[in-house]
Coordinates of N, CA and C in Angstrom, one line a residue:
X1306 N 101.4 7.0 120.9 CA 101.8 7.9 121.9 C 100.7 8.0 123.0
X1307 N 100.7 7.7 124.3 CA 99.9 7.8 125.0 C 100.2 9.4 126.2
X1308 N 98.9 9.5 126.3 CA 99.0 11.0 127.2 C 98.1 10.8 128.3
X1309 N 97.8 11.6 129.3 CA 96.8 11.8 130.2 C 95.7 13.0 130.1
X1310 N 94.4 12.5 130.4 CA 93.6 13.7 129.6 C 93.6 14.5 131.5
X1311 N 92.9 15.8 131.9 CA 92.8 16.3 132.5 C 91.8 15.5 133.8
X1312 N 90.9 14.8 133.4 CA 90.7 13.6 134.6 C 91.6 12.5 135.0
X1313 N 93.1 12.6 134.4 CA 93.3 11.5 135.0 C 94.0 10.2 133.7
X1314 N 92.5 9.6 133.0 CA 92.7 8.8 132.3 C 93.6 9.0 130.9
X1315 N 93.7 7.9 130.0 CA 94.8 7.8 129.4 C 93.9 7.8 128.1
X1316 N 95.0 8.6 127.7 CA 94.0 8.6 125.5 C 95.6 8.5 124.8
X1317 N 95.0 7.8 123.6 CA 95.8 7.4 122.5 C 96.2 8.2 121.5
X1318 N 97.0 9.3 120.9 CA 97.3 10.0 120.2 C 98.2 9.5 119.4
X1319 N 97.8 9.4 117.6 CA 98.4 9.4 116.6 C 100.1 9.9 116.2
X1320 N 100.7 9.1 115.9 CA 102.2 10.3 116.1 C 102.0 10.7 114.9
X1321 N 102.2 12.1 114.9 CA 102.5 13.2 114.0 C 103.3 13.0 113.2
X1322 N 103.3 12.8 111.7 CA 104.4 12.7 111.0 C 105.4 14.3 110.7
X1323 N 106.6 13.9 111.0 CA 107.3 15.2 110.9 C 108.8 14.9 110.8
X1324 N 109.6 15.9 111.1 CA 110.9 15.9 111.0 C 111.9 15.5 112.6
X1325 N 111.0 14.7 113.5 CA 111.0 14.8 114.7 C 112.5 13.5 114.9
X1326 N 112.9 13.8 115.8 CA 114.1 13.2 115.7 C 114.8 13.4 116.7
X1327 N 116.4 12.1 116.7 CA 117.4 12.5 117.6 C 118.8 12.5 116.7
X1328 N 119.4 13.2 116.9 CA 120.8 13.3 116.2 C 122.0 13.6 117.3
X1329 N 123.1 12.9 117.0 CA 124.2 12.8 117.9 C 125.6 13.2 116.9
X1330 N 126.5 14.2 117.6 CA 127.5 14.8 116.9 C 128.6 15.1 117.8
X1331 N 129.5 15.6 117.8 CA 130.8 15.5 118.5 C 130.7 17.0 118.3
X1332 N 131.2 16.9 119.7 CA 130.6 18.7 120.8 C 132.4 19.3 121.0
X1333 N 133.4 18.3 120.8 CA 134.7 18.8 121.5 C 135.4 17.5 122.3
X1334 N 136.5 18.2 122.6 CA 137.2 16.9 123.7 C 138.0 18.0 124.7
X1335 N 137.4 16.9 126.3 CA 138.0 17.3 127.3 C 139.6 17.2 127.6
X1336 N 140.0 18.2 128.3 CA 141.7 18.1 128.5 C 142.3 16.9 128.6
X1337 N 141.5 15.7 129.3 CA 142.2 14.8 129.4 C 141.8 13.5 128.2
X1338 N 141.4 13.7 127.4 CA 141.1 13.5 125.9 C 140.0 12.8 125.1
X1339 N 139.3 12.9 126.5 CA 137.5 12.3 126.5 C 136.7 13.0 125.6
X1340 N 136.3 12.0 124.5 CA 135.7 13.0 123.5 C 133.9 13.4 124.3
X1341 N 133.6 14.7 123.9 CA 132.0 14.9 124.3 C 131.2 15.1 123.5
X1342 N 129.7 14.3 123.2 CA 129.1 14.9 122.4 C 128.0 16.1 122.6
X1343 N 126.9 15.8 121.7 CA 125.8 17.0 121.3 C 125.0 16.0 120.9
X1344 N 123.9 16.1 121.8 CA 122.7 15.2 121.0 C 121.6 16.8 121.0
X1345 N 120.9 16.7 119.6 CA 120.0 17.3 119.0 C 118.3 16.1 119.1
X1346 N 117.9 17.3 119.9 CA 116.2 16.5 120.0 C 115.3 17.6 119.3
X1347 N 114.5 17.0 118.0 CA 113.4 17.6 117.5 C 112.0 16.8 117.5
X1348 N 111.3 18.2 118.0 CA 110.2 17.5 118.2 C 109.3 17.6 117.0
X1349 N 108.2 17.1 116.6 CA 106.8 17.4 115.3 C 106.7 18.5 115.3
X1350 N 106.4 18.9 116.3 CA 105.9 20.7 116.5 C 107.3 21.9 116.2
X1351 N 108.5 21.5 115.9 CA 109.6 22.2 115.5 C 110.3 22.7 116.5
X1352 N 110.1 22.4 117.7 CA 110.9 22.7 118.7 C 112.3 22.2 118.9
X1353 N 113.6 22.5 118.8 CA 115.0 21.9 118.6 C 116.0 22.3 119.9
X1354 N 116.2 21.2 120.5 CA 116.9 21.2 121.7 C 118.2 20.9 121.7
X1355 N 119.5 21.2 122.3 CA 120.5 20.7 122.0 C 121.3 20.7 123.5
X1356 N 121.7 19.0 123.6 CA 121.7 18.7 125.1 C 123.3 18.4 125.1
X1357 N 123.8 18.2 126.2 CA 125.4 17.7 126.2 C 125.1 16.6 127.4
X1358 N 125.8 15.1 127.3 CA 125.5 14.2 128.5 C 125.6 14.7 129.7
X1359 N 126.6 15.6 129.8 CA 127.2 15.9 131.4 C 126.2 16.6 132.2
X1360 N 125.6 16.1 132.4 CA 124.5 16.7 134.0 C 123.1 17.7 133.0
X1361 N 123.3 16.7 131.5 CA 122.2 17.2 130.6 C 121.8 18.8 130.9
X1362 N 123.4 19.5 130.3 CA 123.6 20.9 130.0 C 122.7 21.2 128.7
X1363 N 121.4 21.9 128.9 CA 121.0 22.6 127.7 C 121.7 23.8 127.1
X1364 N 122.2 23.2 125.8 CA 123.1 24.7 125.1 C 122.8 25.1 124.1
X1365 N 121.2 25.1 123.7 CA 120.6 25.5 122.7 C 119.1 25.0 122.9
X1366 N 117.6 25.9 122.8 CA 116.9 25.4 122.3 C 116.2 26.4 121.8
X1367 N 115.3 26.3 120.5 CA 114.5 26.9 119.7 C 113.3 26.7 120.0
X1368 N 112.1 27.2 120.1 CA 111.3 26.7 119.8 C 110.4 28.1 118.7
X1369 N 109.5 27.6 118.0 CA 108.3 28.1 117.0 C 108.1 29.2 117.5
X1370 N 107.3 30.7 117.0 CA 107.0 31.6 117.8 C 105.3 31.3 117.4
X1371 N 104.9 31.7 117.5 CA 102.6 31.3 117.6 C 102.1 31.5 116.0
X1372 N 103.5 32.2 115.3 CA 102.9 31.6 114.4 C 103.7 30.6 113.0
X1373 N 104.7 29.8 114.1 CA 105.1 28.5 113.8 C 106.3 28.8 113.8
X1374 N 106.6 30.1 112.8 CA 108.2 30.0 112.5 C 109.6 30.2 113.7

């Protein structure tokens, strides 16, 4: 994983082993019989997003409160 430190340059960060992920699931079908889905993005840190393709509608996200849960 590469990041930017506050000057600028570039540092190399270990990826976090975790439950971090992408998951894809069927969201419904439009009138005219186009199925839509739900992609689910989790990140290491437990934050869980839940997106729809169309103009990447957020319809869910969680994130930890400070003290994780």
């Amino acid at each position: 994983m590469m990041s930017c430190s506050e000057n600028g340059s570039q540092t190399t960060e270990e990826p976090v082993a975790s439950k971090a992920g992408l998951e894809k699931a069927s969201f419904g079908t439009l009138s005219n019989g186009q199925e839509v889905d739900i992609y689910t993005l989790t990140s290491s840190t437990g934050i869980v997003m839940k997106v729809t393709p169309f103009g990447g509608i957020i319809t869910s996200l969680k994130t930890p409160d400070k003290n994780g849960e």
